[in-house]
Amino acid sequence: MELLIITAVQSYEKDIKRLLKKSEVKAFSHMDVTGYKDLSDQPNDDNWFASSSGEHRSALFYAFVEKSGVDKVLNAIAEFNKGLDFMSYVHAVVVDVKKSI
């Protein structure tokens, strides 16, 4: 079993839910989170918020997925990201679960 963690800007929430369902992930959890990005090294004219710290409404999903289903989800995320014109991609990590109760 693997722990799948997905993060993205909040506007992709419905897309990720659809992607998980299509990838046959039967159960997952979701929470709204606030993401931060240090923009202090960028000139203010390149910084939409004109501050040194960008704050973004984000979504975090996590699910315990069988090893056989992980690639299906990661491939779907990669395909989704290919269709984006923005710098804000969907990110995913997989953590091996050695023990669980």
MMTF fields as JSON, N, C-alpha, C and O atoms, coordinates in Angstrom:
{
  "mmtfVersion": "1.0.0",
  "mmtfProducer": "UNKNOWN",
  "numBonds": 403,
  "numAtoms": 404,
  "numGroups": 101,
  "numChains": 1,
  "numModels": 1,
  "chainsPerModel": [1],
  "groupsPerChain": [101],
  "chainIdList": ["A"],
  "bondAtomList": [4, 2, 8, 6, 12, 10, 16, 14, 20, 18, 24, 22, 28, 26, 32, 30, 36, 34, 40, 38, 44, 42, 48, 46, 52, 50, 56, 54, 60, 58, 64, 62, 68, 66, 72, 70, 76, 74, 80, 78, 84, 82, 88, 86, 92, 90, 96, 94, 100, 98, 104, 102, 108, 106, 112, 110, 116, 114, 120, 118, 124, 122, 128, 126, 132, 130, 136, 134, 140, 138, 144, 142, 148, 146, 152, 150, 156, 154, 160, 158, 164, 162, 168, 166, 172, 170, 176, 174, 180, 178, 184, 182, 188, 186, 192, 190, 196, 194, 200, 198, 204, 202, 208, 206, 212, 210, 216, 214, 220, 218, 224, 222, 228, 226, 232, 230, 236, 234, 240, 238, 244, 242, 248, 246, 252, 250, 256, 254, 260, 258, 264, 262, 268, 266, 272, 270, 276, 274, 280, 278, 284, 282, 288, 286, 292, 290, 296, 294, 300, 298, 304, 302, 308, 306, 312, 310, 316, 314, 320, 318, 324, 322, 328, 326, 332, 330, 336, 334, 340, 338, 344, 342, 348, 346, 352, 350, 356, 354, 360, 358, 364, 362, 368, 366, 372, 370, 376, 374, 380, 378, 384, 382, 388, 386, 392, 390, 396, 394, 400, 398],
  "bondOrderList": [1, 1, 1, 1, 1, 1, 1, 1, 1, 1, 1, 1, 1, 1, 1, 1, 1, 1, 1, 1, 1, 1, 1, 1, 1, 1, 1, 1, 1, 1, 1, 1, 1, 1, 1, 1, 1, 1, 1, 1, 1, 1, 1, 1, 1, 1, 1, 1, 1, 1, 1, 1, 1, 1, 1, 1, 1, 1, 1, 1, 1, 1, 1, 1, 1, 1, 1, 1, 1, 1, 1, 1, 1, 1, 1, 1, 1, 1, 1, 1, 1, 1, 1, 1, 1, 1, 1, 1, 1, 1, 1, 1, 1, 1, 1, 1, 1, 1, 1, 1],
  "groupList": [{"groupName": "MET", "atomNameList": ["N", "CA", "C", "O"], "elementList": ["N", "C", "C", "O"], "formalChargeList": [0, 0, 0, 0], "bondAtomList": [1, 0, 2, 1, 3, 2], "bondOrderList": [1, 1, 2], "singleLetterCode": "M", "chemCompType": "L-PEPTIDE LINKING"}, {"groupName": "GLU", "atomNameList": ["N", "CA", "C", "O"], "elementList": ["N", "C", "C", "O"], "formalChargeList": [0, 0, 0, 0], "bondAtomList": [1, 0, 2, 1, 3, 2], "bondOrderList": [1, 1, 2], "singleLetterCode": "E", "chemCompType": "L-PEPTIDE LINKING"}, {"groupName": "LEU", "atomNameList": ["N", "CA", "C", "O"], "elementList": ["N", "C", "C", "O"], "formalChargeList": [0, 0, 0, 0], "bondAtomList": [1, 0, 2, 1, 3, 2], "bondOrderList": [1, 1, 2], "singleLetterCode": "L", "chemCompType": "L-PEPTIDE LINKING"}, {"groupName": "ILE", "atomNameList": ["N", "CA", "C", "O"], "elementList": ["N", "C", "C", "O"], "formalChargeList": [0, 0, 0, 0], "bondAtomList": [1, 0, 2, 1, 3, 2], "bondOrderList": [1, 1, 2], "singleLetterCode": "I", "chemCompType": "L-PEPTIDE LINKING"}, {"groupName": "THR", "atomNameList": ["N", "CA", "C", "O"], "elementList": ["N", "C", "C", "O"], "formalChargeList": [0, 0, 0, 0], "bondAtomList": [1, 0, 2, 1, 3, 2], "bondOrderList": [1, 1, 2], "singleLetterCode": "T", "chemCompType": "L-PEPTIDE LINKING"}, {"groupName": "ALA", "atomNameList": ["N", "CA", "C", "O"], "elementList": ["N", "C", "C", "O"], "formalChargeList": [0, 0, 0, 0], "bondAtomList": [1, 0, 2, 1, 3, 2], "bondOrderList": [1, 1, 2], "singleLetterCode": "A", "chemCompType": "L-PEPTIDE LINKING"}, {"groupName": "VAL", "atomNameList": ["N", "CA", "C", "O"], "elementList": ["N", "C", "C", "O"], "formalChargeList": [0, 0, 0, 0], "bondAtomList": [1, 0, 2, 1, 3, 2], "bondOrderList": [1, 1, 2], "singleLetterCode": "V", "chemCompType": "L-PEPTIDE LINKING"}, {"groupName": "GLN", "atomNameList": ["N", "CA", "C", "O"], "elementList": ["N", "C", "C", "O"], "formalChargeList": [0, 0, 0, 0], "bondAtomList": [1, 0, 2, 1, 3, 2], "bondOrderList": [1, 1, 2], "singleLetterCode": "Q", "chemCompType": "L-PEPTIDE LINKING"}, {"groupName": "SER", "atomNameList": ["N", "CA", "C", "O"], "elementList": ["N", "C", "C", "O"], "formalChargeList": [0, 0, 0, 0], "bondAtomList": [1, 0, 2, 1, 3, 2], "bondOrderList": [1, 1, 2], "singleLetterCode": "S", "chemCompType": "L-PEPTIDE LINKING"}, {"groupName": "TYR", "atomNameList": ["N", "CA", "C", "O"], "elementList": ["N", "C", "C", "O"], "formalChargeList": [0, 0, 0, 0], "bondAtomList": [1, 0, 2, 1, 3, 2], "bondOrderList": [1, 1, 2], "singleLetterCode": "Y", "chemCompType": "L-PEPTIDE LINKING"}, {"groupName": "LYS", "atomNameList": ["N", "CA", "C", "O"], "elementList": ["N", "C", "C", "O"], "formalChargeList": [0, 0, 0, 0], "bondAtomList": [1, 0, 2, 1, 3, 2], "bondOrderList": [1, 1, 2], "singleLetterCode": "K", "chemCompType": "L-PEPTIDE LINKING"}, {"groupName": "ASP", "atomNameList": ["N", "CA", "C", "O"], "elementList": ["N", "C", "C", "O"], "formalChargeList": [0, 0, 0, 0], "bondAtomList": [1, 0, 2, 1, 3, 2], "bondOrderList": [1, 1, 2], "singleLetterCode": "D", "chemCompType": "L-PEPTIDE LINKING"}, {"groupName": "ARG", "atomNameList": ["N", "CA", "C", "O"], "elementList": ["N", "C", "C", "O"], "formalChargeList": [0, 0, 0, 0], "bondAtomList": [1, 0, 2, 1, 3, 2], "bondOrderList": [1, 1, 2], "singleLetterCode": "R", "chemCompType": "L-PEPTIDE LINKING"}, {"groupName": "PHE", "atomNameList": ["N", "CA", "C", "O"], "elementList": ["N", "C", "C", "O"], "formalChargeList": [0, 0, 0, 0], "bondAtomList": [1, 0, 2, 1, 3, 2], "bondOrderList": [1, 1, 2], "singleLetterCode": "F", "chemCompType": "L-PEPTIDE LINKING"}, {"groupName": "HIS", "atomNameList": ["N", "CA", "C", "O"], "elementList": ["N", "C", "C", "O"], "formalChargeList": [0, 0, 0, 0], "bondAtomList": [1, 0, 2, 1, 3, 2], "bondOrderList": [1, 1, 2], "singleLetterCode": "H", "chemCompType": "L-PEPTIDE LINKING"}, {"groupName": "GLY", "atomNameList": ["N", "CA", "C", "O"], "elementList": ["N", "C", "C", "O"], "formalChargeList": [0, 0, 0, 0], "bondAtomList": [1, 0, 2, 1, 3, 2], "bondOrderList": [1, 1, 2], "singleLetterCode": "G", "chemCompType": "PEPTIDE LINKING"}, {"groupName": "PRO", "atomNameList": ["N", "CA", "C", "O"], "elementList": ["N", "C", "C", "O"], "formalChargeList": [0, 0, 0, 0], "bondAtomList": [1, 0, 2, 1, 3, 2], "bondOrderList": [1, 1, 2], "singleLetterCode": "P", "chemCompType": "L-PEPTIDE LINKING"}, {"groupName": "ASN", "atomNameList": ["N", "CA", "C", "O"], "elementList": ["N", "C", "C", "O"], "formalChargeList": [0, 0, 0, 0], "bondAtomList": [1, 0, 2, 1, 3, 2], "bondOrderList": [1, 1, 2], "singleLetterCode": "N", "chemCompType": "L-PEPTIDE LINKING"}, {"groupName": "TRP", "atomNameList": ["N", "CA", "C", "O"], "elementList": ["N", "C", "C", "O"], "formalChargeList": [0, 0, 0, 0], "bondAtomList": [1, 0, 2, 1, 3, 2], "bondOrderList": [1, 1, 2], "singleLetterCode": "W", "chemCompType": "L-PEPTIDE LINKING"}],
  "groupTypeList": [0, 1, 2, 2, 3, 3, 4, 5, 6, 7, 8, 9, 1, 10, 11, 3, 10, 12, 2, 2, 10, 10, 8, 1, 6, 10, 5, 13, 8, 14, 0, 11, 6, 4, 15, 9, 10, 11, 2, 8, 11, 7, 16, 17, 11, 11, 17, 18, 13, 5, 8, 8, 8, 15, 1, 14, 12, 8, 5, 2, 13, 9, 5, 13, 6, 1, 10, 8, 15, 6, 11, 10, 6, 2, 17, 5, 3, 5, 1, 13, 17, 10, 15, 2, 11, 13, 0, 8, 9, 6, 14, 5, 6, 6, 6, 11, 6, 10, 10, 8, 3],
  "groupIdList": [1, 2, 3, 4, 5, 6, 7, 8, 9, 10, 11, 12, 13, 14, 15, 16, 17, 18, 19, 20, 21, 22, 23, 24, 25, 26, 27, 28, 29, 30, 31, 32, 33, 34, 35, 36, 37, 38, 39, 40, 41, 42, 43, 44, 45, 46, 47, 48, 49, 50, 51, 52, 53, 54, 55, 56, 57, 58, 59, 60, 61, 62, 63, 64, 65, 66, 67, 68, 69, 70, 71, 72, 73, 74, 75, 76, 77, 78, 79, 80, 81, 82, 83, 84, 85, 86, 87, 88, 89, 90, 91, 92, 93, 94, 95, 96, 97, 98, 99, 100, 101],
  "secStructList": [7, 3, 3, 3, 3, 3, 3, 3, 3, 4, 4, 4, 2, 2, 2, 2, 2, 2, 2, 2, 2, 2, 6, 6, 7, 7, 7, 7, 3, 3, 3, 3, 3, 3, 3, 3, 3, 3, 7, 6, 6, 1, 7, 4, 4, 4, 7, 6, 6, 7, 1, 1, 3, 3, 3, 3, 3, 3, 3, 3, 3, 3, 3, 3, 3, 7, 2, 2, 2, 2, 2, 2, 2, 2, 2, 2, 2, 2, 2, 2, 2, 2, 6, 7, 7, 1, 1, 7, 7, 7, 3, 3, 3, 3, 3, 3, 7, 7, 7, 7, 7],
  "xCoordList": [0.849, 0.0, 0.892, 1.969, 0.432, 1.168, 0.289, -0.936, 0.933, 0.238, 0.472, 1.608, -0.587, -0.535, -0.943, -2.006, -0.101, -0.383, -0.374, 0.577, -1.437, -1.576, -1.827, -2.659, -1.104, -1.344, -1.554, -0.976, -2.396, -2.69, -3.385, -3.847, -3.453, -4.24, -5.701, -6.131, -6.447, -7.822, -8.727, -9.711, -8.399, -9.257, -9.236, -10.087, -8.279, -8.222, -8.936, -8.884, -9.594, -10.191, -11.131, -11.006, -12.058, -13.007, -12.293, -12.669, -11.274, -10.518, -9.813, -9.79, -9.24, -8.537, -9.516, -9.226, -10.661, -11.679, -12.095, -12.228, -12.298, -12.669, -11.539, -11.783, -10.321, -9.155, -9.021, -8.741, -9.219, -9.129, -10.226, -9.972, -11.426, -12.524, -12.239, -12.437, -11.774, -11.463, -10.323, -10.272, -9.419, -8.29, -8.654, -7.793, -9.947, -10.49, -9.986, -9.864, -9.692, -9.371, -10.716, -11.454, -11.024, -12.356, -12.551, -13.67, -11.494, -11.616, -10.409, -9.273, -10.664, -9.586, -10.065, -11.259, -9.132, -9.456, -8.988, -8.054, -9.663, -9.36, -9.409, -10.213, -8.541, -8.618, -8.126, -7.253, -8.708, -8.249, -7.048, -7.062, -6.023, -4.814, -4.388, -4.824, -3.541, -2.968, -1.521, -0.738, -1.161, 0.215, 0.945, 0.346, 2.22, 3.043, 4.243, 4.81, 4.614, 5.8, 6.565, 6.006, 7.838, 8.685, 9.018, 9.697, 8.54, 8.754, 9.705, 9.751, 10.461, 11.31, 12.436, 12.958, 12.82, 13.896, 13.406, 14.215, 12.097, 11.541, 11.253, 10.819, 11.491, 11.118, 9.61, 8.842, 9.186, 7.759, 6.916, 5.748, 7.468, 6.659, 6.406, 5.492, 7.206, 6.958, 6.056, 5.589, 5.811, 5.081, 3.657, 3.435, 2.701, 1.302, 0.806, 0.031, 1.24, 0.752, 1.58, 1.192, 2.705, 3.595, 3.971, 4.003, 4.252, 4.728, 5.814, 6.032, 6.49, 7.585, 7.118, 7.91, 5.867, 5.376, 4.039, 3.051, 4.0, 2.762, 1.948, 2.463, 0.698, -0.206, -1.252, -1.854, -1.466, -2.373, -3.321, -2.911, -4.58, -5.54, -5.237, -5.185, -5.039, -4.639, -5.504, -6.265, -5.363, -6.069, -5.05, -4.074, -5.293, -4.437, -5.33, -6.354, -4.933, -5.645, -4.684, -3.485, -5.212, -4.389, -5.255, -6.444, -4.615, -5.325, -4.332, -3.167, -4.806, -4.039, -4.435, -5.601, -3.455, -3.706, -2.836, -1.677, -3.402, -2.613, -1.509, -1.697, -0.384, 0.759, 0.377, 0.877, -0.504, -0.907, -1.692, -1.743, -2.302, -3.096, -2.364, -2.871, -1.173, -0.432, -0.066, -0.249, 0.447, 0.86, -0.31, -0.147, -1.477, -2.66, -2.943, -3.243, -2.843, -3.08, -1.978, -2.263, -0.722, 0.397, 0.376, 0.678, 0.024, -0.083, -1.205, -1.059, -2.32, -3.437, -3.047, -3.431, -2.296, -1.833, -0.866, -0.947, 0.04, 0.989, 0.253, 0.612, -0.773, -1.576, -2.311, -2.374, -2.858, -3.558, -2.598, -2.942, -1.395, -0.414, 0.017, 0.314, 0.058, 0.441, -0.527, -0.132, -1.782, -2.797, -2.894, -3.736, -2.039, -2.115, -1.237, -0.128, -1.747, -0.984, -0.358, 0.297, -0.556, -0.118, 1.129, 1.466, 1.803, 2.97, 2.561, 3.414, 1.291, 0.825, 0.333, -0.815, 1.208, 0.873, 0.339, 0.48, -0.267, -0.662, 0.594, 1.315, 0.851, 2.025, 1.56, 0.542, 2.312, 1.965, 3.237, 4.274, 3.132, 4.216, 3.625, 2.446, 4.454, 4.023, 4.989, 6.208, 4.411, 5.2, 4.858, 3.688, 5.881, 5.678, 5.208, 5.812, 4.147, 3.617, 4.159, 3.798, 5.029, 5.638, 4.75, 4.704, 4.042, 3.143, 1.906, 1.968, 0.802, -0.416, -1.289, -1.133, -2.2, -3.113, -4.526, -5.483],
  "yCoordList": [-1.173, 0.0, 1.234, 1.237, 2.271, 3.524, 4.672, 4.626, 5.696, 6.929, 7.912, 8.305, 8.301, 9.246, 10.615, 10.762, 11.615, 12.987, 13.869, 13.848, 14.64, 15.518, 16.934, 17.155, 17.892, 19.301, 20.06, 19.73, 21.083, 21.9, 23.177, 23.285, 24.136, 25.32, 24.908, 23.943, 25.641, 25.257, 25.187, 24.447, 25.944, 25.938, 24.594, 24.355, 23.706, 22.38, 21.311, 20.134, 21.689, 20.72, 19.737, 18.526, 20.24, 19.362, 18.454, 17.292, 18.97, 18.161, 17.005, 15.886, 17.274, 16.222, 15.164, 13.969, 15.593, 14.621, 13.725, 12.513, 14.313, 13.547, 12.588, 11.433, 13.08, 12.275, 11.072, 9.961, 11.291, 10.193, 9.154, 7.951, 9.618, 8.691, 7.88, 6.665, 8.555, 7.882, 6.878, 5.862, 7.162, 6.264, 5.172, 4.418, 5.097, 4.054, 4.114, 3.084, 5.332, 5.521, 5.637, 6.601, 4.655, 4.557, 5.483, 5.934, 5.776, 6.627, 7.551, 7.125, 8.806, 9.78, 10.874, 10.998, 11.656, 12.792, 14.068, 14.069, 15.155, 16.462, 17.515, 17.429, 18.507, 19.66, 20.896, 20.826, 22.02, 23.293, 23.733, 23.656, 24.189, 24.662, 25.978, 26.325, 26.696, 27.919, 27.645, 27.245, 27.858, 27.672, 29.008, 30.056, 28.957, 30.168, 29.965, 28.876, 31.039, 30.999, 32.289, 33.379, 32.164, 33.327, 33.965, 33.365, 35.172, 35.889, 37.068, 37.955, 37.088, 38.233, 38.429, 39.536, 37.371, 37.504, 37.959, 38.115, 38.176, 38.628, 40.116, 40.625, 40.821, 42.245, 42.404, 41.54, 43.497, 43.709, 43.719, 43.333, 44.148, 44.161, 42.75, 42.562, 41.742, 40.342, 39.65, 38.538, 40.29, 39.702, 40.236, 41.412, 39.392, 39.8, 40.452, 41.406, 39.951, 40.451, 41.609, 42.222, 41.917, 43.007, 42.92, 43.932, 41.727, 41.535, 40.47, 39.835, 40.277, 39.313, 37.893, 36.957, 37.71, 36.369, 36.151, 36.804, 35.239, 34.944, 33.932, 32.882, 34.231, 33.353, 32.851, 33.638, 31.537, 30.949, 29.962, 29.158, 30.033, 29.019, 27.735, 27.72, 26.669, 25.403, 24.273, 24.432, 23.124, 21.923, 20.82, 20.703, 20.014, 18.868, 17.633, 17.616, 16.619, 15.347, 14.271, 14.335, 13.283, 12.12, 10.873, 10.903, 9.78, 8.503, 7.372, 7.482, 6.291, 5.059, 4.263, 3.917, 3.98, 3.357, 2.104, 2.102, 1.052, -0.15, 0.201, 1.055, -0.452, -0.168, -0.245, 0.526, -1.169, -1.345, -0.147, 0.051, 0.652, 1.791, 3.117, 4.099, 3.153, 4.413, 4.956, 6.144, 4.104, 4.571, 5.146, 6.102, 4.569, 5.06, 6.523, 7.357, 6.811, 8.176, 9.111, 10.204, 8.693, 9.558, 9.844, 10.959, 8.849, 9.073, 10.052, 10.899, 9.939, 10.855, 12.289, 13.238, 12.445, 13.78, 14.332, 15.51, 13.513, 13.96, 14.43, 15.452, 13.693, 14.101, 15.41, 16.281, 15.544, 16.776, 17.958, 19.009, 17.789, 18.878, 19.28, 20.45, 18.327, 18.642, 19.634, 20.428, 19.593, 20.462, 21.835, 22.644, 22.105, 23.381, 24.431, 24.144, 25.648, 26.767, 27.591, 28.601, 27.166, 27.936, 27.319, 26.169, 28.081, 27.589, 26.771, 26.139, 26.767, 26.077, 24.686, 24.503, 23.721, 22.351, 21.607, 22.059, 20.476, 19.563, 18.776, 18.293, 18.651, 17.923, 16.697, 16.733, 15.621, 14.393, 13.718, 13.749, 13.116, 12.295, 10.985, 10.908, 9.965, 8.664, 8.245, 8.296, 7.835, 7.397, 5.94, 5.574, 5.123, 3.709, 3.53, 4.066, 2.786, 2.495, 1.122, 0.099, 1.124, -0.139, -0.9, -2.13, -0.158, -0.785, 0.081, 1.301, -0.545, 0.196, -0.648, -1.866, 0.017, -0.682, -0.413, -0.896],
  "zCoordList": [0.0, 0.0, 0.0, 0.596, -0.671, -0.79, -0.297, -0.409, 0.247, 0.598, -0.535, -0.8, -1.191, -2.302, -1.782, -1.179, -2.013, -1.59, -2.831, -3.612, -3.004, -4.171, -3.681, -2.801, -4.252, -3.949, -5.25, -6.286, -5.172, -6.348, -5.908, -4.772, -6.81, -6.504, -6.407, -7.039, -5.619, -5.307, -6.539, -6.548, -7.557, -8.753, -9.483, -10.339, -9.163, -9.787, -8.964, -9.319, -7.885, -6.97, -7.674, -7.491, -8.468, -9.161, -10.154, -10.31, -10.822, -11.781, -11.086, -11.6, -9.921, -9.203, -8.695, -8.755, -8.202, -7.763, -8.925, -8.761, -10.081, -11.274, -11.671, -12.021, -11.612, -11.963, -11.019, -11.469, -9.723, -8.758, -9.006, -8.945, -9.281, -9.552, -10.813, -10.835, -11.856, -13.114, -12.933, -13.626, -12.01, -11.735, -10.735, -10.28, -10.396, -9.527, -8.09, -7.427, -7.604, -6.192, -5.486, -5.692, -4.658, -4.054, -2.865, -2.618, -2.125, -0.941, -0.862, -1.071, -0.563, -0.399, 0.533, 0.806, 1.013, 1.876, 1.203, 0.402, 1.548, 0.955, 2.049, 2.978, 1.927, 2.82, 2.082, 1.217, 2.447, 1.919, 2.736, 3.964, 2.064, 2.732, 2.102, 1.004, 2.801, 2.26, 1.919, 2.781, 0.659, 0.219, 0.21, -0.031, 0.471, 0.48, -0.421, -0.503, -1.093, -1.944, -1.719, -1.832, -1.403, -1.175, -2.517, -3.35, -2.714, -3.975, -3.8, -4.652, -2.709, -2.405, -3.415, -3.546, -4.133, -5.117, -6.486, -7.401, -6.651, -7.924, -7.862, -6.829, -8.965, -8.996, -8.82, -9.241, -8.203, -7.941, -9.206, -9.158, -10.337, -11.556, -12.094, -12.897, -11.666, -12.032, -11.027, -11.273, -9.909, -8.8, -8.799, -8.512, -9.113, -9.216, -7.93, -7.983, -6.779, -5.507, -4.96, -3.965, -5.584, -5.178, -3.709, -3.009, -3.248, -1.881, -1.92, -2.951, -0.799, -0.785, -0.511, -0.623, -0.159, 0.132, -0.556, -0.219, -1.515, -2.228, -1.453, -1.068, -1.221, -0.493, -1.481, -2.212, -1.498, -2.482, -1.817, -0.98, -2.194, -1.732, -2.492, -3.722, -1.743, -2.34, -1.813, -0.858, -2.465, -2.042, -1.833, -2.575, -0.81, -0.524, -0.477, 0.207, -1.203, -1.221, -0.759, -1.034, -0.057, 0.239, 0.236, 0.556, -0.138, -0.235, -0.059, -0.443, 0.523, 0.565, -0.67, -0.857, -1.502, -2.801, -2.914, -2.499, -3.472, -3.732, -4.736, -5.603, -4.611, -5.482, -6.956, -7.775, -7.285, -8.684, -9.223, -10.437, -8.351, -8.802, -8.828, -9.37, -8.245, -8.152, -9.526, -9.788, -10.404, -11.734, -12.517, -13.274, -12.337, -13.029, -12.639, -13.493, -11.357, -10.871, -11.35, -11.842, -11.212, -11.616, -13.115, -13.539, -13.908, -15.36, -15.682, -16.563, -14.971, -15.192, -14.813, -15.497, -13.737, -13.33, -14.365, -14.713, -14.861, -15.891, -17.14, -17.723, -17.553, -18.719, -18.451, -19.319, -17.266, -16.887, -16.953, -17.492, -16.406, -16.392, -17.795, -18.035, -18.729, -20.112, -20.744, -21.598, -20.336, -20.911, -20.264, -20.651, -19.283, -18.573, -19.226, -19.676, -19.27, -19.792, -18.675, -18.935, -17.448, -16.29, -15.672, -15.952, -14.84, -14.121, -12.903, -12.279, -12.553, -11.361, -11.728, -12.133, -11.581, -11.923, -10.708, -9.572, -10.964, -9.902, -9.524, -10.397, -8.222, -7.735, -6.959, -6.268, -7.084, -6.362, -5.875, -6.537, -4.713, -4.177, -3.687, -3.339, -3.664, -3.184, -2.069, -2.227, -0.949, 0.193, 0.462, 0.571, 0.566, 0.846, 2.293, 3.223, 2.467, 3.797, 4.2, 3.618, 5.204, 5.629, 6.6, 6.581, 7.451, 8.419, 8.575, 8.426, 8.872, 9.168, 10.085, 10.171, 10.761, 11.668, 11.193, 11.797]
}
